[in-house]
Tab-separated table of C-alpha atoms in Angstrom:
chain	number	residue	atom	x	y	z
A	1	UNK	CA	-41.249	11.105	5.023
A	2	UNK	CA	-37.753	10.284	3.727
A	3	UNK	CA	-36.444	6.727	3.542
A	4	UNK	CA	-34.023	7.377	6.396
A	5	UNK	CA	-36.769	8.603	8.720
A	6	UNK	CA	-39.109	5.806	7.646
A	7	UNK	CA	-36.503	3.127	8.345
A	8	UNK	CA	-35.718	4.627	11.720
A	9	UNK	CA	-39.394	4.826	12.651
A	10	UNK	CA	-39.935	1.219	11.543
A	11	UNK	CA	-36.966	0.066	13.638
A	12	UNK	CA	-38.290	1.874	16.691
A	13	UNK	CA	-41.793	0.423	16.327
A	14	UNK	CA	-40.560	-3.126	15.714
A	15	UNK	CA	-37.925	-2.892	18.428
A	16	UNK	CA	-40.448	-1.479	20.904
A	17	UNK	CA	-42.755	-4.417	20.234
A	18	UNK	CA	-39.901	-6.871	20.553
A	19	UNK	CA	-38.727	-5.196	23.752
A	20	UNK	CA	-42.138	-5.556	25.360
A	21	UNK	CA	-42.599	-9.133	24.166
A	22	UNK	CA	-39.052	-10.006	25.277
A	23	UNK	CA	-39.723	-8.652	28.757
A	24	UNK	CA	-42.940	-10.693	28.970
A	25	UNK	CA	-41.173	-13.798	27.640
A	26	UNK	CA	-38.379	-13.424	30.172
A	27	UNK	CA	-40.890	-12.847	32.969
A	28	UNK	CA	-42.646	-16.001	31.769
A	29	UNK	CA	-39.421	-18.016	32.076
A	30	UNK	CA	-38.808	-16.669	35.588
A	31	UNK	CA	-42.335	-17.340	36.841
A	32	UNK	CA	-42.569	-20.760	35.180
A	33	UNK	CA	-39.110	-21.689	36.443
A	34	UNK	CA	-40.100	-20.919	40.021
A	35	UNK	CA	-43.577	-22.487	39.752
A	36	UNK	CA	-42.578	-25.658	37.912
A	37	UNK	CA	-39.100	-26.296	39.284
A	38	UNK	CA	-36.023	-27.448	37.316
A	39	UNK	CA	-37.378	-30.809	36.116
A	40	UNK	CA	-40.851	-29.752	34.930
A	41	UNK	CA	-39.456	-26.548	33.458
A	42	UNK	CA	-36.958	-28.767	31.655
A	43	UNK	CA	-39.874	-30.770	30.242
A	44	UNK	CA	-41.559	-27.598	28.999
A	45	UNK	CA	-38.251	-26.493	27.475
A	46	UNK	CA	-37.912	-29.908	25.830
A	47	UNK	CA	-41.344	-29.409	24.248
A	48	UNK	CA	-40.168	-26.113	22.772
A	49	UNK	CA	-36.968	-27.734	21.482
A	50	UNK	CA	-39.055	-30.317	19.630
A	51	UNK	CA	-41.314	-27.584	18.230
A	52	UNK	CA	-38.383	-25.381	17.197
A	53	UNK	CA	-36.641	-28.281	15.480
A	54	UNK	CA	-39.853	-29.306	13.664
A	55	UNK	CA	-40.551	-25.742	12.511
A	56	UNK	CA	-37.521	-26.010	10.245
A	57	UNK	CA	-39.400	-28.560	8.142
A	58	UNK	CA	-42.703	-26.683	8.082
A	59	UNK	CA	-40.937	-23.549	6.878
A	60	UNK	CA	-38.356	-24.662	4.297
A	61	UNK	CA	-37.844	-21.035	3.262
A	62	UNK	CA	-41.537	-20.281	2.707
A	63	UNK	CA	-41.750	-17.480	5.267
A	64	UNK	CA	-38.745	-15.547	3.998
A	65	UNK	CA	-39.852	-16.029	0.391
A	66	UNK	CA	-43.264	-14.663	1.373
A	67	UNK	CA	-41.797	-11.531	2.940
A	68	UNK	CA	-39.349	-10.958	0.090
A	69	UNK	CA	-41.825	-11.198	-2.781
A	70	UNK	CA	-44.895	-9.519	-1.327
A	71	UNK	CA	-42.806	-6.544	-0.153
A	72	UNK	CA	-41.334	-6.280	-3.658
A	73	UNK	CA	-44.774	-6.594	-5.345
A	74	UNK	CA	-46.426	-4.071	-3.054
A	75	UNK	CA	-43.496	-1.707	-3.581
A	76	UNK	CA	-44.447	-1.764	-7.292
A	77	UNK	CA	-48.186	-1.408	-6.462
A	78	UNK	CA	-48.911	-4.918	-7.779
A	79	UNK	CA	-51.350	-5.885	-5.022
A	80	UNK	CA	-53.137	-8.618	-6.951
A	81	UNK	CA	-49.783	-10.246	-7.667
A	82	UNK	CA	-48.910	-10.057	-3.964
A	83	UNK	CA	-52.225	-11.722	-3.107
A	84	UNK	CA	-51.501	-14.586	-5.506
A	85	UNK	CA	-48.108	-15.129	-3.899
A	86	UNK	CA	-49.641	-15.245	-0.406
A	87	UNK	CA	-52.285	-17.788	-1.436
A	88	UNK	CA	-49.789	-20.008	-3.261
A	89	UNK	CA	-47.263	-20.081	-0.439
A	90	UNK	CA	-49.993	-20.620	2.139
A	91	UNK	CA	-51.001	-23.832	0.351
A	92	UNK	CA	-47.429	-25.103	0.666
A	93	UNK	CA	-47.380	-24.090	4.318
A	94	UNK	CA	-50.598	-26.006	5.070
A	95	UNK	CA	-49.293	-29.158	3.389
A	96	UNK	CA	-45.954	-29.141	5.221
A	97	UNK	CA	-47.488	-28.275	8.580
A	98	UNK	CA	-50.036	-31.093	8.415
A	99	UNK	CA	-47.423	-33.579	7.197
A	100	UNK	CA	-44.823	-32.890	9.909
A	101	UNK	CA	-47.421	-32.564	12.682
A	102	UNK	CA	-49.011	-35.891	11.793
A	103	UNK	CA	-45.633	-37.631	11.875
A	104	UNK	CA	-45.051	-36.313	15.387
A	105	UNK	CA	-48.569	-37.157	16.568
A	106	UNK	CA	-48.420	-40.699	15.162
A	107	UNK	CA	-44.931	-41.636	16.413
A	108	UNK	CA	-44.264	-39.723	19.677
A	109	UNK	CA	-42.822	-42.761	21.490
A	110	UNK	CA	-40.381	-43.559	18.703
A	111	UNK	CA	-39.245	-39.930	18.326
A	112	UNK	CA	-38.851	-39.420	22.072
A	113	UNK	CA	-36.786	-42.575	22.534
A	114	UNK	CA	-34.734	-42.747	19.331
A	115	UNK	CA	-34.270	-39.146	18.225
A	116	UNK	CA	-34.156	-37.207	21.482
A	117	UNK	CA	-33.152	-40.037	23.852
A	118	UNK	CA	-35.988	-39.105	26.221
A	119	UNK	CA	-38.382	-42.107	26.292
A	120	UNK	CA	-39.983	-40.773	29.486
A	121	UNK	CA	-41.124	-37.638	27.621
A	122	UNK	CA	-43.219	-39.260	24.847
A	123	UNK	CA	-46.329	-37.370	25.977
A	124	UNK	CA	-44.413	-34.078	25.715
A	125	UNK	CA	-43.456	-34.916	22.126
A	126	UNK	CA	-47.129	-35.656	21.423
A	127	UNK	CA	-48.158	-32.242	22.765
A	128	UNK	CA	-45.407	-30.654	20.675
A	129	UNK	CA	-47.145	-31.955	17.547
A	130	UNK	CA	-50.235	-29.878	18.356
A	131	UNK	CA	-48.211	-26.818	19.339
A	132	UNK	CA	-46.382	-27.060	16.021
A	133	UNK	CA	-49.610	-26.622	14.013
A	134	UNK	CA	-50.517	-23.313	15.639
A	135	UNK	CA	-46.939	-22.059	15.856
A	136	UNK	CA	-46.335	-22.717	12.161
A	137	UNK	CA	-49.347	-20.691	11.002
A	138	UNK	CA	-48.559	-17.944	13.497
A	139	UNK	CA	-45.068	-17.584	12.020
A	140	UNK	CA	-46.468	-17.441	8.479
A	141	UNK	CA	-48.818	-14.541	9.201
A	142	UNK	CA	-46.207	-12.909	11.400
A	143	UNK	CA	-43.910	-12.665	8.377
A	144	UNK	CA	-46.832	-11.596	6.203
A	145	UNK	CA	-47.280	-8.401	8.221
A	146	UNK	CA	-43.551	-7.809	7.940
A	147	UNK	CA	-43.790	-8.079	4.157
A	148	UNK	CA	-46.627	-5.548	3.885
A	149	UNK	CA	-44.722	-3.237	6.252
A	150	UNK	CA	-47.557	-3.255	8.783
A	151	UNK	CA	-45.084	-3.013	11.618
A	152	UNK	CA	-47.710	-1.907	14.112
A	153	UNK	CA	-49.747	-5.121	13.752
A	154	UNK	CA	-46.513	-7.107	13.477
A	155	UNK	CA	-45.546	-5.866	16.918
A	156	UNK	CA	-49.026	-6.119	18.416
A	157	UNK	CA	-49.480	-9.812	17.642
A	158	UNK	CA	-46.023	-10.655	18.987
A	159	UNK	CA	-46.666	-8.839	22.266
A	160	UNK	CA	-50.209	-10.193	22.588
A	161	UNK	CA	-49.164	-13.802	22.056
A	162	UNK	CA	-46.532	-13.534	24.782
A	163	UNK	CA	-49.008	-11.800	27.100
A	164	UNK	CA	-51.763	-14.412	26.676
A	165	UNK	CA	-49.247	-17.236	27.069
A	166	UNK	CA	-47.984	-15.755	30.317
A	167	UNK	CA	-51.432	-15.088	31.792
A	168	UNK	CA	-52.986	-18.452	30.947
A	169	UNK	CA	-49.869	-20.451	31.858
A	170	UNK	CA	-49.661	-18.787	35.268
A	171	UNK	CA	-53.333	-19.514	35.941
A	172	UNK	CA	-53.256	-23.125	34.742
A	173	UNK	CA	-50.017	-24.022	36.527
A	174	UNK	CA	-51.323	-22.398	39.708
A	175	UNK	CA	-54.499	-24.511	39.428
A	176	UNK	CA	-52.345	-27.623	39.419
A	177	UNK	CA	-52.074	-28.547	35.745
A	178	UNK	CA	-48.285	-28.411	35.887
A	179	UNK	CA	-46.256	-28.552	32.704
A	180	UNK	CA	-49.311	-29.540	30.644
A	181	UNK	CA	-50.994	-26.338	31.806
A	182	UNK	CA	-48.098	-24.309	30.413
A	183	UNK	CA	-48.446	-26.144	27.097
A	184	UNK	CA	-52.225	-25.603	27.034
A	185	UNK	CA	-51.506	-21.899	27.446
A	186	UNK	CA	-49.582	-21.991	24.173
A	187	UNK	CA	-52.627	-23.391	22.372
A	188	UNK	CA	-54.917	-20.705	23.776
A	189	UNK	CA	-52.548	-17.837	22.961
A	190	UNK	CA	-52.049	-18.940	19.342
A	191	UNK	CA	-55.764	-19.486	18.718
A	192	UNK	CA	-56.657	-16.016	20.016
A	193	UNK	CA	-53.962	-14.359	17.905
A	194	UNK	CA	-54.838	-16.260	14.733
A	195	UNK	CA	-58.470	-15.137	15.016
A	196	UNK	CA	-57.309	-11.534	15.339
A	197	UNK	CA	-54.919	-11.966	12.402
A	198	UNK	CA	-57.661	-13.172	10.052
A	199	UNK	CA	-59.902	-10.203	10.867
A	200	UNK	CA	-56.989	-7.776	10.469
A	201	UNK	CA	-56.014	-9.139	7.057
A	202	UNK	CA	-59.639	-9.052	5.939
A	203	UNK	CA	-60.061	-5.406	6.935
A	204	UNK	CA	-56.647	-3.919	6.057
A	205	UNK	CA	-55.089	-6.227	3.463
A	206	UNK	CA	-58.080	-7.553	1.585
A	207	UNK	CA	-56.026	-8.093	-1.591
A	208	UNK	CA	-55.096	-11.476	-0.095
A	209	UNK	CA	-58.690	-12.652	-0.621
A	210	UNK	CA	-59.054	-11.169	-4.102
A	211	UNK	CA	-60.711	-13.460	-6.641
A	212	UNK	CA	-58.818	-11.859	-9.527
A	213	UNK	CA	-56.631	-14.442	-11.209
A	214	UNK	CA	-53.019	-13.363	-11.534
A	215	UNK	CA	-50.476	-15.837	-12.827
A	216	UNK	CA	-47.777	-16.238	-10.224
A	217	UNK	CA	-44.284	-16.806	-11.596
A	218	UNK	CA	-43.493	-19.972	-9.710
A	219	UNK	CA	-40.070	-20.220	-11.352
A	220	UNK	CA	-38.965	-16.913	-9.812
A	221	UNK	CA	-40.230	-18.039	-6.418
A	222	UNK	CA	-38.472	-21.372	-6.814
A	223	UNK	CA	-35.145	-19.894	-7.939
A	224	UNK	CA	-35.113	-17.633	-4.901
A	225	UNK	CA	-36.688	-20.171	-2.595
A	226	UNK	CA	-34.230	-22.982	-3.292
A	227	UNK	CA	-31.404	-21.120	-1.578
A	228	UNK	CA	-33.730	-19.792	1.106
A	229	UNK	CA	-34.788	-23.409	1.574
A	230	UNK	CA	-31.172	-24.444	2.056
A	231	UNK	CA	-30.346	-21.554	4.365
A	232	UNK	CA	-33.561	-22.120	6.348
A	233	UNK	CA	-33.093	-25.855	6.806
A	234	UNK	CA	-29.358	-25.749	7.390
A	235	UNK	CA	-29.474	-22.427	9.225
A	236	UNK	CA	-32.409	-23.543	11.365
A	237	UNK	CA	-30.639	-26.760	12.294
A	238	UNK	CA	-27.436	-24.782	12.837
A	239	UNK	CA	-29.230	-22.467	15.251
A	240	UNK	CA	-30.755	-25.209	17.374
A	241	UNK	CA	-28.212	-28.024	17.088
A	242	UNK	CA	-26.812	-27.239	20.542
A	243	UNK	CA	-30.240	-27.605	22.189
A	244	UNK	CA	-31.053	-30.782	20.275
A	245	UNK	CA	-27.722	-32.365	21.201
A	246	UNK	CA	-28.162	-31.390	24.844
A	247	UNK	CA	-31.563	-33.109	24.679
A	248	UNK	CA	-29.841	-36.220	23.312
A	249	UNK	CA	-26.744	-36.274	25.526
A	250	UNK	CA	-27.784	-34.689	28.841
A	251	UNK	CA	-30.724	-34.732	31.255
A	252	UNK	CA	-34.055	-32.926	31.244
A	253	UNK	CA	-32.943	-30.313	33.777
A	254	UNK	CA	-29.958	-29.400	31.595
A	255	UNK	CA	-32.366	-28.553	28.779
A	256	UNK	CA	-34.170	-26.144	31.090
A	257	UNK	CA	-30.943	-24.497	32.262
A	258	UNK	CA	-29.747	-24.044	28.704
A	259	UNK	CA	-33.090	-22.716	27.436
A	260	UNK	CA	-33.103	-20.101	30.194
A	261	UNK	CA	-29.643	-18.950	29.150
A	262	UNK	CA	-30.609	-18.939	25.468
A	263	UNK	CA	-33.700	-16.830	26.206
A	264	UNK	CA	-31.566	-14.158	27.884
A	265	UNK	CA	-29.022	-14.310	25.063
A	266	UNK	CA	-31.790	-13.638	22.526
A	267	UNK	CA	-33.205	-10.945	24.797
A	268	UNK	CA	-30.125	-8.859	24.049
A	269	UNK	CA	-30.885	-8.916	20.328
A	270	UNK	CA	-34.567	-8.160	20.939
A	271	UNK	CA	-33.894	-5.248	23.260
A	272	UNK	CA	-31.615	-3.448	20.822
A	273	UNK	CA	-33.149	-0.374	19.105
A	274	UNK	CA	-32.439	-1.806	15.651
A	275	UNK	CA	-34.130	-4.783	14.048
A	276	UNK	CA	-33.081	-6.948	11.123
A	277	UNK	CA	-36.751	-7.795	10.677
A	278	UNK	CA	-37.644	-4.146	10.145
A	279	UNK	CA	-34.733	-3.721	7.740
A	280	UNK	CA	-35.622	-6.714	5.549
A	281	UNK	CA	-38.406	-5.074	3.466
A	282	UNK	CA	-36.099	-2.108	2.778
A	283	UNK	CA	-33.227	-4.361	1.722
A	284	UNK	CA	-35.703	-6.181	-0.521
A	285	UNK	CA	-37.300	-3.159	-2.178
A	286	UNK	CA	-34.239	-0.936	-2.724
A	287	UNK	CA	-32.337	-1.188	-6.032
A	288	UNK	CA	-29.728	1.525	-5.399
A	289	UNK	CA	-26.418	-0.012	-4.294
A	290	UNK	CA	-25.304	3.188	-2.556
A	291	UNK	CA	-28.468	3.261	-0.478
A	292	UNK	CA	-28.081	-0.438	0.325
A	293	UNK	CA	-24.456	0.074	1.362
A	294	UNK	CA	-25.449	2.972	3.600
A	295	UNK	CA	-28.214	0.944	5.242
A	296	UNK	CA	-25.860	-1.966	5.919
A	297	UNK	CA	-23.151	0.262	7.376
A	298	UNK	CA	-25.570	2.121	9.637
A	299	UNK	CA	-27.202	-1.132	10.761
A	300	UNK	CA	-23.864	-2.680	11.737
A	301	UNK	CA	-22.683	0.490	13.440
A	302	UNK	CA	-25.761	1.012	15.611
A	303	UNK	CA	-26.141	-2.686	16.393
A	304	UNK	CA	-22.518	-2.846	17.582
A	305	UNK	CA	-22.957	0.228	19.781
A	306	UNK	CA	-25.587	-1.619	21.831
A	307	UNK	CA	-24.839	-5.329	21.542
A	308	UNK	CA	-21.238	-5.190	22.845
A	309	UNK	CA	-22.013	-3.485	26.175
A	310	UNK	CA	-25.195	-5.531	26.668
A	311	UNK	CA	-23.323	-8.820	26.170
A	312	UNK	CA	-20.407	-7.919	28.441
A	313	UNK	CA	-22.750	-6.561	31.112
A	314	UNK	CA	-24.972	-9.650	31.213
A	315	UNK	CA	-21.962	-11.955	31.295
A	316	UNK	CA	-20.424	-10.092	34.226
A	317	UNK	CA	-23.522	-10.473	36.416
A	318	UNK	CA	-24.882	-13.772	35.059
A	319	UNK	CA	-24.669	-15.876	38.239
A	320	UNK	CA	-26.131	-13.289	40.625
A	321	UNK	CA	-28.720	-12.431	38.003
A	322	UNK	CA	-29.920	-16.043	37.670
A	323	UNK	CA	-29.856	-16.602	41.423
A	324	UNK	CA	-31.952	-13.511	42.072
A	325	UNK	CA	-34.563	-14.278	39.410
A	326	UNK	CA	-34.827	-18.081	39.455
A	327	UNK	CA	-33.452	-19.125	42.835
A	328	UNK	CA	-30.677	-21.433	44.035
A	329	UNK	CA	-32.019	-24.426	42.088
A	330	UNK	CA	-31.137	-22.780	38.766
A	331	UNK	CA	-27.579	-21.652	39.554
A	332	UNK	CA	-26.150	-23.911	36.830
A	333	UNK	CA	-27.815	-21.671	34.269
A	334	UNK	CA	-25.583	-18.809	35.448
A	335	UNK	CA	-22.353	-20.435	34.278
A	336	UNK	CA	-23.952	-21.215	30.910
A	337	UNK	CA	-25.248	-17.667	30.548
A	338	UNK	CA	-21.775	-16.268	31.276
A	339	UNK	CA	-20.636	-17.801	27.970
A	340	UNK	CA	-23.807	-17.488	25.903
A	341	UNK	CA	-24.026	-13.756	26.627
A	342	UNK	CA	-21.084	-13.221	24.282
A	343	UNK	CA	-22.830	-15.230	21.549
A	344	UNK	CA	-25.325	-12.366	21.281
A	345	UNK	CA	-22.627	-10.259	19.567
A	346	UNK	CA	-21.988	-12.451	16.493
A	347	UNK	CA	-25.636	-13.536	16.552
A	348	UNK	CA	-26.950	-9.991	16.151
A	349	UNK	CA	-24.433	-9.160	13.442
A	350	UNK	CA	-24.990	-12.346	11.441
A	351	UNK	CA	-28.764	-11.871	11.529
A	352	UNK	CA	-28.386	-8.375	10.098
A	353	UNK	CA	-25.945	-9.416	7.371
A	354	UNK	CA	-27.883	-12.570	6.473
A	355	UNK	CA	-31.046	-10.463	6.170
A	356	UNK	CA	-29.222	-8.150	3.786
A	357	UNK	CA	-28.064	-11.021	1.571
A	358	UNK	CA	-31.575	-12.410	1.408
A	359	UNK	CA	-32.966	-8.959	0.623
A	360	UNK	CA	-30.678	-8.555	-2.407
A	361	UNK	CA	-31.602	-12.049	-3.651
A	362	UNK	CA	-28.351	-13.671	-2.521
A	363	UNK	CA	-29.531	-16.158	0.118
A	364	UNK	CA	-27.063	-18.605	-1.441
A	365	UNK	CA	-24.246	-16.798	0.372
A	366	UNK	CA	-25.617	-17.627	3.812
A	367	UNK	CA	-26.730	-21.078	2.680
A	368	UNK	CA	-23.228	-22.069	1.573
A	369	UNK	CA	-21.553	-20.739	4.701
A	370	UNK	CA	-23.955	-22.338	7.185
A	371	UNK	CA	-23.844	-25.641	5.276
A	372	UNK	CA	-20.144	-25.853	6.089
A	373	UNK	CA	-20.311	-24.466	9.607
A	374	UNK	CA	-23.105	-26.763	10.760
A	375	UNK	CA	-20.680	-29.675	10.453
A	376	UNK	CA	-18.183	-27.828	12.633
A	377	UNK	CA	-20.916	-26.981	15.134
A	378	UNK	CA	-22.072	-30.600	15.389
A	379	UNK	CA	-18.507	-31.831	15.883
A	380	UNK	CA	-17.779	-29.203	18.521
A	381	UNK	CA	-20.957	-30.049	20.422
A	382	UNK	CA	-20.322	-33.789	20.095
A	383	UNK	CA	-16.915	-33.537	21.765
A	384	UNK	CA	-17.488	-30.635	24.163
A	385	UNK	CA	-20.857	-31.566	25.695
A	386	UNK	CA	-19.558	-34.868	27.175
A	387	UNK	CA	-16.510	-32.998	28.513
A	388	UNK	CA	-18.061	-29.791	29.837
A	389	UNK	CA	-21.802	-30.439	29.873
A	390	UNK	CA	-24.131	-27.639	28.804
A	391	UNK	CA	-21.254	-25.152	29.121
A	392	UNK	CA	-19.501	-27.084	26.368
A	393	UNK	CA	-22.474	-26.491	24.087
A	394	UNK	CA	-22.258	-22.771	24.862
A	395	UNK	CA	-18.543	-22.696	23.996
A	396	UNK	CA	-19.184	-24.603	20.747
A	397	UNK	CA	-21.884	-22.117	19.798
A	398	UNK	CA	-19.641	-19.136	20.539
A	399	UNK	CA	-16.827	-20.513	18.373
A	400	UNK	CA	-19.021	-21.379	15.394
A	401	UNK	CA	-21.044	-18.130	15.461
A	402	UNK	CA	-17.883	-16.010	15.710
A	403	UNK	CA	-16.388	-17.824	12.723
A	404	UNK	CA	-19.638	-17.342	10.799
A	405	UNK	CA	-19.548	-13.581	11.444
A	406	UNK	CA	-15.920	-13.344	10.305
A	407	UNK	CA	-16.709	-15.124	7.028
A	408	UNK	CA	-19.850	-13.042	6.371
A	409	UNK	CA	-17.975	-9.789	6.959
A	410	UNK	CA	-15.251	-10.918	4.578
A	411	UNK	CA	-17.785	-11.811	1.869
A	412	UNK	CA	-19.631	-8.545	2.407
A	413	UNK	CA	-16.469	-6.498	2.003
A	414	UNK	CA	-14.473	-8.472	-0.589
A	415	UNK	CA	-17.084	-10.230	-2.728
A	416	UNK	CA	-20.149	-7.956	-2.572
A	417	UNK	CA	-17.955	-4.818	-2.357
A	418	UNK	CA	-19.952	-3.289	0.498
A	419	UNK	CA	-17.386	-1.335	2.449
A	420	UNK	CA	-17.746	-0.570	6.129
A	421	UNK	CA	-15.437	0.879	8.716
A	422	UNK	CA	-13.813	-1.696	11.012
A	423	UNK	CA	-13.734	1.019	13.676
A	424	UNK	CA	-17.506	0.552	14.014
A	425	UNK	CA	-16.685	-2.804	15.581
A	426	UNK	CA	-13.454	-2.265	17.504
A	427	UNK	CA	-14.612	0.955	19.204
A	428	UNK	CA	-17.557	-0.614	21.070
A	429	UNK	CA	-15.505	-3.779	21.662
A	430	UNK	CA	-12.658	-1.894	23.345
A	431	UNK	CA	-15.060	0.317	25.302
A	432	UNK	CA	-17.107	-2.632	26.551
A	433	UNK	CA	-13.962	-4.584	27.418
A	434	UNK	CA	-12.665	-1.600	29.382
A	435	UNK	CA	-15.827	-1.438	31.473
A	436	UNK	CA	-15.798	-5.223	31.925
A	437	UNK	CA	-12.198	-5.299	33.165
A	438	UNK	CA	-12.837	-2.446	35.581
A	439	UNK	CA	-15.832	-4.017	37.342
A	440	UNK	CA	-14.075	-7.423	37.389
A	441	UNK	CA	-11.627	-5.900	39.902
A	442	UNK	CA	-14.450	-5.765	42.459
A	443	UNK	CA	-16.577	-8.462	44.056
A	444	UNK	CA	-20.347	-8.153	44.290
A	445	UNK	CA	-22.620	-10.496	46.200
A	446	UNK	CA	-26.079	-8.981	45.925
A	447	UNK	CA	-28.370	-7.655	43.239
A	448	UNK	CA	-28.069	-4.124	44.703
A	449	UNK	CA	-24.295	-4.200	44.385
A	450	UNK	CA	-24.667	-5.577	40.857
A	451	UNK	CA	-26.970	-2.698	39.904
A	452	UNK	CA	-24.451	-0.197	41.227
A	453	UNK	CA	-21.553	-1.724	39.295
A	454	UNK	CA	-23.813	-2.053	36.266
A	455	UNK	CA	-24.301	1.710	36.310
A	456	UNK	CA	-20.541	2.133	36.674
A	457	UNK	CA	-20.061	-0.095	33.633
A	458	UNK	CA	-22.490	1.955	31.516
A	459	UNK	CA	-20.801	5.218	32.510
A	460	UNK	CA	-17.320	3.868	31.741
A	461	UNK	CA	-18.480	2.416	28.424
A	462	UNK	CA	-20.123	5.686	27.377
A	463	UNK	CA	-17.047	7.724	28.303
A	464	UNK	CA	-14.687	5.403	26.453
A	465	UNK	CA	-16.950	5.408	23.398
A	466	UNK	CA	-16.934	9.192	23.409
A	467	UNK	CA	-13.154	9.302	23.809
A	468	UNK	CA	-12.475	6.919	20.907
A	469	UNK	CA	-15.046	8.671	18.707
A	470	UNK	CA	-17.718	5.985	18.788
A	471	UNK	CA	-20.499	8.387	19.802
A	472	UNK	CA	-21.107	11.621	17.934
A	473	UNK	CA	-23.845	14.239	17.920
A	474	UNK	CA	-25.214	12.679	14.733
A	475	UNK	CA	-26.062	9.428	16.548
A	476	UNK	CA	-27.793	11.222	19.397
A	477	UNK	CA	-29.894	13.351	17.046
A	478	UNK	CA	-30.683	10.342	14.889
A	479	UNK	CA	-32.024	8.284	17.788
A	480	UNK	CA	-33.883	11.242	19.290
A	481	UNK	CA	-35.653	11.876	16.003
A	482	UNK	CA	-36.533	8.215	15.668
A	483	UNK	CA	-38.225	8.072	19.061
A	484	UNK	CA	-40.186	11.214	18.242
A	485	UNK	CA	-41.389	9.749	14.930
A	486	UNK	CA	-42.344	6.444	16.533
A	487	UNK	CA	-44.205	8.216	19.329
A	488	UNK	CA	-46.144	10.284	16.808
A	489	UNK	CA	-46.996	7.174	14.764
A	490	UNK	CA	-48.248	5.276	17.799
A	491	UNK	CA	-50.431	8.216	18.864
A	492	UNK	CA	-52.006	8.344	15.410
A	493	UNK	CA	-52.841	4.674	15.693
């Protein structure tokens, strides 16, 4: 199989897994929102904000370093070296996870009151400390399977974790355990998956447990990891600063509204048939600049073809969409989603480009940019949240992420000398905007009407893309072949 076909197949498998898990995760948010109500769902969302913020400090670049170096070692058939890297980095992961979790478990009252301004939610912070332990190890092994290019298992564990979480949370909340039942479901899902992960590694990737002593070049890991550390810490904080500041400045229900909107924003990136996660091992293992340039250009082109229409479409129907799925009590999430939908565009692009920079051992590029932009993001949130509430946080995020994309594209083109056609961006933008403006001329008050106009939007977008030359026979054949390869691979499994 050629590299082009392999990459396409990998993207389809990873994207299929992410699509399924995204659907389950979104169904989870809908069911939990309706079963728990705005306040208790806000408490559950607050727990996840605490966990997400804490994960920054249990990662510190370890996961990306793991993926980068084991994929490179395996690509050179140095399996014993890859095993040494896994064992070394796992020791660091254990230390950081225990350290951060213990801090949370020992001082939940202080953290709830003084960091998050939610003294009434000290017990939720305490639970978050336990969730963090399992989540941290899950993420480590999740990235391990990415590094060894076991995309099938990578997708399976993601889907399974979401499935178990949904099933057990629904049962426990129904039995009357409330928000704590939803949190218990997280524990159960992670434990089940981690057991499966250990058996899978033992049977398919036994080099991890090899007793052969191979000297790991810690200096090489450190030189790469220092910038990954910076980009992970700063980038992680940059990605969640809006949610943390909402937790500090607004009420519990606002956290829930915003988390719902964020989950649908991320759903756009998950549902796209191209994945930065699947591309990362190929960026890491390839040494040919022409091949790298081609992969970057194709990734940006195909991502843009899908992310622009998806973002415009979700924004257009955000309020009716939220009302239909969550009910009248969650209508405030609709106005937030109308803005955050557009964030999916720069978000998807920046993830792809940042993955490329990390793959070619230039994580310093992203680290430097996000170090500057996080200050802008904090300032924007600080001034806009008191003025516009959670919508202000969405606007601040849109501004900062759009600026980040502009800078990354400039660096990619001018500094790294990776050329790409600007038409790959303006064609889907103009086509999506055309469909958006057309349906905005009409009013729709029900989900049925929204579905009808959604179909109209897709038709208009496709026609405009064809007219401006954004869709060619090559793209159709390329995607068709990819689905066929992925289908064949899944049948063989």
